[in-house]
Protein backbone atom coordinates (compact mmCIF):
# COMPACT_ATOMS: atom_id res chain seq x y z
CA MET A 1 27.15 16.64 -35.90
CA LYS A 2 26.46 16.15 -32.21
CA GLU A 3 22.90 15.88 -31.22
CA ILE A 4 21.64 17.50 -28.00
CA TYR A 5 18.15 16.45 -26.86
CA LEU A 6 16.16 18.98 -24.82
CA ASP A 7 12.64 17.60 -25.10
CA ASN A 8 12.39 15.19 -22.37
CA ALA A 9 8.94 16.53 -21.45
CA ALA A 10 7.70 15.16 -24.76
CA THR A 11 9.41 11.77 -24.18
CA THR A 12 12.36 10.39 -22.40
CA ALA A 13 15.00 7.97 -23.70
CA LEU A 14 14.13 4.35 -22.82
CA ASN A 15 15.97 3.45 -19.63
CA PRO A 16 18.64 0.74 -20.19
CA ARG A 17 17.00 -1.38 -17.42
CA ALA A 18 13.67 -1.09 -19.10
CA ARG A 19 15.21 -1.95 -22.42
CA GLU A 20 16.91 -5.03 -21.09
CA ALA A 21 13.72 -6.16 -19.13
CA MET A 22 11.65 -5.80 -22.24
CA LEU A 23 14.07 -7.63 -24.54
CA THR A 24 14.49 -10.45 -22.07
CA PHE A 25 10.78 -10.87 -21.66
CA LEU A 26 9.96 -10.49 -25.34
CA ALA A 27 11.31 -13.83 -26.18
CA ASP A 28 8.99 -15.66 -23.69
CA ASP A 29 5.75 -13.64 -23.47
CA GLY A 30 2.58 -15.68 -22.62
CA ASN A 31 -0.94 -14.42 -22.16
CA PRO A 32 -1.11 -13.53 -18.44
CA SER A 33 -4.85 -14.56 -18.35
CA ALA A 34 -4.13 -18.21 -19.25
CA ILE A 35 -3.45 -20.96 -16.62
CA TYR A 36 -0.31 -22.75 -18.05
CA ARG A 37 3.29 -22.04 -16.82
CA ARG A 38 4.21 -19.71 -19.46
CA ALA A 39 1.21 -17.60 -18.63
CA MET A 40 2.08 -17.66 -15.05
CA LYS A 41 5.49 -16.20 -15.76
CA SER A 42 3.72 -13.29 -17.50
CA ARG A 43 1.18 -12.91 -14.68
CA ALA A 44 4.09 -12.73 -12.07
CA ALA A 45 5.81 -10.15 -14.29
CA LEU A 46 2.74 -7.97 -14.16
CA THR A 47 2.49 -8.38 -10.48
CA LYS A 48 6.13 -7.22 -10.01
CA ALA A 49 5.72 -4.26 -12.31
CA ARG A 50 2.38 -3.33 -10.50
CA GLU A 51 4.25 -3.30 -7.33
CA ALA A 52 7.12 -1.09 -8.63
CA ALA A 53 4.69 1.41 -10.26
CA ALA A 54 2.67 1.64 -7.06
CA ALA A 55 5.70 2.11 -4.78
CA LEU A 56 6.63 5.50 -6.57
CA ILE A 57 3.37 6.98 -5.33
CA LYS A 58 3.06 5.11 -2.02
CA ALA A 59 -0.14 3.17 -3.29
CA SER A 60 -1.28 -0.39 -2.92
CA PRO A 61 -0.57 -2.48 -5.97
CA SER A 62 -4.26 -3.30 -6.07
CA GLU A 63 -4.98 0.34 -6.73
CA ILE A 64 -3.01 0.40 -10.04
CA TYR A 65 -4.87 -0.20 -13.29
CA PHE A 66 -2.59 -0.26 -16.40
CA THR A 67 -3.66 1.67 -19.45
CA SER A 68 -2.18 2.64 -22.78
CA GLY A 69 -0.86 6.01 -21.34
CA GLY A 70 -1.71 9.22 -19.61
CA THR A 71 -4.36 10.26 -22.06
CA GLU A 72 -6.43 7.08 -21.68
CA ALA A 73 -6.04 7.48 -17.80
CA ASP A 74 -7.36 11.08 -17.95
CA ASN A 75 -10.23 10.09 -20.12
CA TRP A 76 -11.18 7.20 -17.88
CA ALA A 77 -11.06 9.26 -14.76
CA LEU A 78 -13.12 12.13 -15.90
CA LYS A 79 -15.56 10.11 -17.89
CA ALA A 80 -16.21 7.55 -15.26
CA VAL A 81 -16.86 10.07 -12.47
CA PHE A 82 -19.21 11.98 -14.94
CA GLU A 83 -21.18 8.76 -15.65
CA LYS A 84 -21.49 7.84 -12.07
CA ALA A 85 -22.85 11.34 -11.14
CA ARG A 86 -25.29 11.24 -14.06
CA ALA A 87 -26.43 7.66 -13.15
CA GLU A 88 -27.25 9.04 -9.70
CA GLY A 89 -29.54 11.65 -11.26
CA LYS A 90 -27.16 14.59 -10.68
CA THR A 91 -26.11 17.32 -13.29
CA PRO A 92 -22.32 16.73 -12.89
CA HIS A 93 -20.14 19.75 -12.22
CA MET A 94 -16.38 19.53 -12.51
CA ILE A 95 -13.62 21.91 -11.70
CA THR A 96 -10.29 22.17 -13.55
CA GLN A 97 -7.83 24.94 -14.59
CA LYS A 98 -7.00 26.68 -17.75
CA THR A 99 -3.44 25.35 -18.20
CA GLU A 100 -4.23 21.59 -17.97
CA HIS A 101 -2.97 19.24 -20.60
CA HIS A 102 -5.25 18.76 -23.72
CA ALA A 103 -6.16 15.25 -22.50
CA VAL A 104 -8.06 16.83 -19.67
CA LEU A 105 -9.33 19.90 -21.34
CA GLU A 106 -10.62 18.21 -24.45
CA THR A 107 -12.19 15.53 -22.33
CA CYS A 108 -13.98 18.28 -20.27
CA ARG A 109 -15.18 19.88 -23.41
CA TYR A 110 -16.54 16.60 -24.66
CA LEU A 111 -18.35 16.11 -21.35
CA GLU A 112 -19.89 19.53 -21.49
CA GLU A 113 -21.48 18.43 -24.75
CA GLN A 114 -22.82 15.47 -22.83
CA GLY A 115 -24.43 17.78 -20.23
CA ALA A 116 -21.66 18.42 -17.63
CA ALA A 117 -20.93 21.95 -16.27
CA VAL A 118 -17.09 22.59 -16.13
CA THR A 119 -15.44 25.54 -14.19
CA TYR A 120 -12.08 26.47 -15.78
CA LEU A 121 -10.08 28.42 -13.08
CA ASP A 122 -7.62 31.04 -13.94
CA VAL A 123 -3.92 30.83 -12.87
CA ASP A 124 -1.52 33.43 -11.80
CA ARG A 125 1.59 34.71 -13.59
CA CYS A 126 3.50 31.72 -12.50
CA GLY A 127 0.77 29.17 -13.67
CA ILE A 128 -0.49 28.44 -10.32
CA VAL A 129 -4.19 27.94 -9.47
CA SER A 130 -5.16 29.14 -5.97
CA PRO A 131 -6.50 26.40 -3.72
CA ALA A 132 -8.85 29.09 -2.36
CA ALA A 133 -10.40 29.64 -5.80
CA VAL A 134 -10.78 25.88 -6.19
CA GLU A 135 -12.70 25.85 -2.82
CA ALA A 136 -14.76 28.76 -3.87
CA ALA A 137 -15.83 27.10 -7.14
CA ILE A 138 -17.31 24.02 -5.36
CA ARG A 139 -21.02 23.52 -5.69
CA PRO A 140 -23.42 20.97 -4.23
CA GLU A 141 -23.42 19.12 -7.47
CA THR A 142 -19.53 19.22 -7.90
CA CYS A 143 -18.42 15.61 -8.43
CA LEU A 144 -14.67 15.95 -9.41
CA ILE A 145 -11.75 18.40 -9.22
CA SER A 146 -8.94 17.78 -11.75
CA VAL A 147 -5.70 19.72 -11.25
CA MET A 148 -2.38 18.47 -12.70
CA THR A 149 0.62 17.92 -10.46
CA ALA A 150 3.16 19.50 -12.78
CA ASN A 151 2.58 21.44 -15.96
CA ASN A 152 3.92 19.89 -19.06
CA GLU A 153 5.00 23.17 -20.68
CA THR A 154 6.49 25.17 -17.75
CA GLY A 155 7.09 22.49 -15.11
CA CYS A 156 5.24 24.49 -12.48
CA LEU A 157 3.99 22.49 -9.52
CA GLN A 158 0.60 22.94 -8.21
CA ASP A 159 -0.42 22.64 -4.55
CA VAL A 160 -1.94 19.18 -5.06
CA SER A 161 -1.92 18.41 -1.30
CA ALA A 162 -4.01 21.58 -0.32
CA ILE A 163 -6.37 21.00 -3.23
CA GLY A 164 -6.77 17.21 -2.38
CA HIS A 165 -7.60 17.94 1.29
CA ILE A 166 -10.10 20.75 0.18
CA ALA A 167 -11.83 18.27 -2.08
CA GLY A 168 -11.90 15.59 0.65
CA GLU A 169 -13.43 18.00 3.14
CA HIS A 170 -16.35 18.77 0.65
CA GLY A 171 -16.79 15.17 -0.28
CA VAL A 172 -15.64 15.63 -3.85
CA LEU A 173 -13.27 13.35 -5.79
CA PHE A 174 -9.88 14.59 -6.65
CA HIS A 175 -7.96 13.70 -9.84
CA THR A 176 -4.48 14.75 -10.76
CA ASP A 177 -2.59 14.23 -14.01
CA ALA A 178 0.85 13.34 -12.74
CA VAL A 179 2.34 12.38 -16.05
CA GLN A 180 5.17 14.95 -15.88
CA ALA A 181 5.83 14.52 -12.23
CA TYR A 182 5.89 10.72 -11.79
CA GLY A 183 9.48 9.39 -11.35
CA HIS A 184 10.89 12.87 -11.05
CA ILE A 185 9.72 14.17 -7.77
CA PRO A 186 8.32 12.34 -4.57
CA LEU A 187 4.62 11.67 -4.82
CA ASP A 188 2.37 10.24 -2.04
CA VAL A 189 -1.28 9.84 -2.91
CA ASN A 190 -2.30 9.44 0.70
CA ALA A 191 -0.52 12.51 2.02
CA SER A 192 -2.00 14.48 -0.74
CA ALA A 193 -5.52 13.00 -0.48
CA VAL A 194 -5.53 11.99 -4.21
CA ASP A 195 -8.36 9.67 -5.35
CA LEU A 196 -7.31 9.32 -8.90
CA MET A 197 -3.89 9.72 -10.67
CA SER A 198 -2.92 9.48 -14.18
CA VAL A 199 0.64 8.40 -15.20
CA SER A 200 2.46 7.58 -18.46
CA ALA A 201 5.58 5.38 -18.62
CA HIS A 202 7.47 7.10 -21.44
CA LYS A 203 8.00 10.39 -19.36
CA CYS A 204 10.17 8.65 -16.93
CA GLY A 205 12.20 6.19 -18.93
CA GLY A 206 9.66 3.61 -19.81
CA PRO A 207 8.16 2.70 -23.13
CA LYS A 208 5.56 4.54 -25.05
CA GLY A 209 2.02 3.09 -24.99
CA THR A 210 1.88 2.24 -21.32
CA GLY A 211 0.59 3.99 -18.21
CA PHE A 212 -1.81 3.62 -15.46
CA LEU A 213 -4.72 5.06 -13.60
CA TYR A 214 -4.43 5.03 -9.78
CA ILE A 215 -7.86 4.49 -8.28
CA ARG A 216 -7.98 4.82 -4.47
CA LYS A 217 -9.52 1.77 -2.91
CA GLY A 218 -13.19 2.23 -2.25
CA THR A 219 -13.64 4.98 -4.99
CA ALA A 220 -16.56 4.04 -7.14
CA VAL A 221 -15.11 4.36 -10.67
CA GLY A 222 -16.68 2.14 -13.28
CA ALA A 223 -14.93 0.11 -16.19
CA PHE A 224 -13.42 2.10 -19.06
CA LEU A 225 -13.19 -0.91 -21.43
CA HIS A 226 -15.70 -3.66 -21.35
CA GLY A 227 -15.02 -7.34 -22.30
CA GLY A 228 -12.82 -9.65 -20.31
CA ALA A 229 -11.75 -9.66 -16.69
CA GLN A 230 -8.31 -7.91 -17.13
CA GLU A 231 -7.36 -5.26 -14.57
CA ARG A 232 -9.95 -6.69 -12.22
CA GLY A 233 -12.82 -6.16 -14.65
CA ARG A 234 -12.13 -2.44 -15.04
CA ARG A 235 -9.98 -2.37 -18.28
CA ALA A 236 -10.64 -5.26 -20.62
CA GLY A 237 -8.27 -6.53 -23.20
CA THR A 238 -4.90 -8.55 -23.03
CA GLU A 239 -2.43 -6.63 -21.14
CA ASN A 240 0.57 -5.05 -22.91
CA THR A 241 2.82 -7.36 -20.92
CA VAL A 242 6.18 -6.37 -22.51
CA GLY A 243 5.40 -2.66 -22.21
CA ILE A 244 4.22 -3.07 -18.60
CA VAL A 245 7.47 -5.09 -17.73
CA GLY A 246 9.51 -2.07 -19.21
CA PHE A 247 7.37 0.31 -17.15
CA GLY A 248 8.08 -1.57 -13.98
CA ALA A 249 11.77 -1.61 -14.54
CA ALA A 250 11.76 2.09 -15.41
CA ALA A 251 9.83 2.72 -12.20
CA GLU A 252 12.49 0.93 -10.14
CA ALA A 253 15.27 2.75 -11.83
CA ALA A 254 13.53 6.10 -11.15
CA ALA A 255 13.08 5.25 -7.51
CA SER A 256 16.78 4.54 -7.01
CA SER A 257 18.14 7.69 -8.79
CA MET A 258 15.42 10.25 -8.18
CA GLU A 259 17.37 12.35 -5.69
CA ASP A 260 20.67 12.24 -7.51
CA ASN A 261 18.89 13.29 -10.75
CA ARG A 262 17.11 16.07 -9.00
CA VAL A 263 20.29 17.55 -7.69
CA ARG A 264 22.03 17.17 -11.00
CA LEU A 265 19.14 18.79 -13.05
CA LEU A 266 18.97 21.68 -10.66
CA GLU A 267 22.61 22.29 -11.43
CA LEU A 268 22.05 22.11 -15.20
CA ARG A 269 18.92 24.17 -15.08
CA ARG A 270 20.69 26.91 -13.23
CA PHE A 271 23.53 26.87 -15.66
CA LEU A 272 21.22 27.08 -18.61
CA THR A 273 18.95 29.75 -17.43
CA GLU A 274 21.62 31.96 -16.05
CA GLY A 275 23.63 31.57 -19.18
CA LEU A 276 20.83 32.47 -21.49
CA MET A 277 19.86 35.44 -19.40
CA ARG A 278 23.48 36.84 -19.78
CA ALA A 279 23.68 35.92 -23.49
CA VAL A 280 20.31 37.16 -24.66
CA PRO A 281 19.31 40.41 -22.80
CA GLY A 282 15.54 40.65 -22.25
CA CYS A 283 14.73 36.85 -22.31
CA TYR A 284 12.93 35.67 -19.33
CA LEU A 285 11.84 32.48 -17.63
CA ASN A 286 8.13 31.43 -17.23
CA GLY A 287 6.65 29.57 -14.35
CA GLY A 288 8.36 30.69 -11.31
CA SER A 289 10.93 28.78 -9.09
CA HIS A 290 8.57 26.08 -7.80
CA ARG A 291 8.83 23.68 -10.68
CA LEU A 292 10.19 20.41 -11.85
CA PRO A 293 14.02 20.29 -11.59
CA GLY A 294 14.55 19.90 -15.40
CA HIS A 295 12.12 22.33 -16.96
CA VAL A 296 13.18 25.54 -18.66
CA ASN A 297 10.47 27.52 -20.51
CA MET A 298 12.17 30.72 -21.77
CA THR A 299 10.61 33.67 -23.67
CA PHE A 300 12.77 35.63 -26.29
CA PRO A 301 10.76 38.77 -26.93
CA GLY A 302 10.62 39.82 -30.58
CA ILE A 303 11.84 36.38 -31.77
CA ASP A 304 9.83 33.91 -33.77
CA GLY A 305 10.00 30.77 -31.63
CA GLU A 306 9.35 28.51 -34.69
CA ALA A 307 12.24 30.07 -36.63
CA LEU A 308 14.50 29.66 -33.48
CA LEU A 309 13.44 25.93 -33.14
CA ILE A 310 14.25 25.33 -36.79
CA TYR A 311 17.65 27.07 -36.45
CA LEU A 312 18.44 24.96 -33.34
CA ASP A 313 17.41 21.84 -35.19
CA MET A 314 19.86 22.64 -38.00
CA LYS A 315 22.63 22.74 -35.35
CA GLY A 316 21.60 19.38 -33.82
CA ILE A 317 19.58 20.64 -30.85
CA ALA A 318 16.01 19.25 -30.26
CA ALA A 319 13.78 21.60 -28.27
CA SER A 320 10.06 22.40 -28.55
CA ALA A 321 7.49 25.18 -28.34
CA GLY A 322 5.44 23.36 -25.83
CA SER A 323 3.26 20.22 -25.66
CA ALA A 324 4.10 17.65 -28.36
CA CYS A 325 0.23 17.09 -28.52
CA ALA A 326 -0.11 20.76 -29.90
CA SER A 327 2.81 20.54 -32.32
CA GLY A 328 1.83 22.03 -35.70
CA SER A 329 -0.69 24.40 -34.19
CA LEU A 330 -0.39 28.04 -35.28
CA SER A 331 -2.13 29.21 -32.11
CA PRO A 332 0.12 30.31 -29.20
CA SER A 333 0.27 28.07 -26.17
CA HIS A 334 -2.89 28.10 -24.10
CA VAL A 335 -0.75 27.71 -21.08
CA LEU A 336 1.38 30.76 -21.65
CA THR A 337 -1.60 33.05 -22.60
CA ALA A 338 -3.51 31.78 -19.52
CA MET A 339 -0.46 32.92 -17.49
CA GLY A 340 -0.73 36.49 -19.03
CA LEU A 341 1.79 36.39 -21.76
CA SER A 342 0.99 38.33 -24.92
CA TYR A 343 0.44 36.46 -28.16
CA GLY A 344 3.83 37.86 -29.35
CA ASP A 345 5.72 36.72 -26.36
CA ALA A 346 4.02 33.35 -26.41
CA HIS A 347 5.07 32.82 -29.90
CA GLY A 348 8.60 33.79 -28.83
CA THR A 349 8.88 31.02 -26.21
CA ILE A 350 10.66 27.64 -26.32
CA ARG A 351 10.61 24.75 -23.95
CA MET A 352 13.89 22.99 -23.10
CA THR A 353 13.57 19.93 -20.70
CA LEU A 354 16.77 18.47 -19.51
CA SER A 355 18.22 15.00 -18.73
CA PRO A 356 20.96 14.24 -16.09
CA ASP A 357 23.28 12.91 -18.76
CA LEU A 358 23.76 16.35 -20.23
CA SER A 359 26.99 18.20 -19.62
CA GLU A 360 27.77 21.89 -19.04
CA GLU A 361 29.61 21.80 -22.26
CA ASP A 362 26.41 20.69 -24.05
CA LEU A 363 24.52 23.47 -22.43
CA GLN A 364 27.12 26.10 -23.24
CA PHE A 365 26.76 25.08 -26.85
CA VAL A 366 22.93 25.53 -26.55
CA ILE A 367 23.42 28.99 -25.03
CA ASP A 368 25.80 30.09 -27.71
CA THR A 369 23.65 28.72 -30.56
CA ILE A 370 20.39 30.36 -29.14
CA LYS A 371 22.40 33.60 -28.98
CA LYS A 372 23.41 33.32 -32.58
CA GLY A 373 19.87 32.16 -33.58
CA CYS A 374 18.34 35.24 -32.06
CA ASP A 375 20.82 37.54 -33.60
CA ASN A 376 20.28 36.01 -37.04
CA ILE A 377 16.39 36.17 -36.67
CA ARG A 378 16.56 39.83 -35.70
CA ARG A 379 18.60 40.72 -38.80
CA MET A 380 16.10 39.00 -41.14
């Protein structure tokens, strides 16, 4: 049975260039903190990867701090800003929005327990938070605004540039979780006035367990892990050198293929969405048109989404109901309910995230299978 993978928002396949770089380096991996030649090779590889990672967001390599992934980077950004504000004798206030990834929302809830005040802003039917609402929520004690670049469930793109400049005008730090966007659309931390950005390698062809936090030069953010002097004293512990090497190679590959991939994904997305709307009357797309090119979040009213996913899996199609971090939860997606979907419609929604190597033939099979699955579920 042919397998069709439609869950690239959960994780992407390891890019061949990343795999080759990791395998080559795995046989000769020294500790980059040592001073002998083998260590110097590892240190040089880290430097090269840091340059490649920084180039995709137009940052300086010295502003990139490698982490274990996006969740760690989100935690670091929010907790460090909170701790700085509290050390200055302030009652920290943070602003975010209701459709953030759990890595941000759960960190905010933890910080509320520690004494922070957090404003969770509403989004519109397309999942977009209003920059004007962000500005209206700013208080004298506001220390951080955290709004993701692209949503992991719908792919909708926030107006990060407008929000970043609003934050700067009010002297507030701005953090964005760019895990889903990095390597898929152009990003520019300077043009968007971003102070802190979280990224994960495995969403753009890199290995799992590697990511980074971008910290704008001059931004007073403390260490996340204490110990050695790795990552310029801000993130102690021996670096995951092989993973970082793979991340750097994946970043280089993403930079060289981004535009071609974008064009191809838009073609595939159009084919899939239009085909589904013809095949399954009443289904609808969530998130509006301003989204990542490979995201399709589709609601099938009256259909049990979990039953449909099981049916698809039996036919060799891997899709999801939303964030992999919420897999197994019986509650409907917090993203979709915040966008105004009923609990029933939210339960009848599946996420299909595409890769450029899919064919129209693959997607026609997906369309036909979803139609059959919906028909079978309705007859049950």
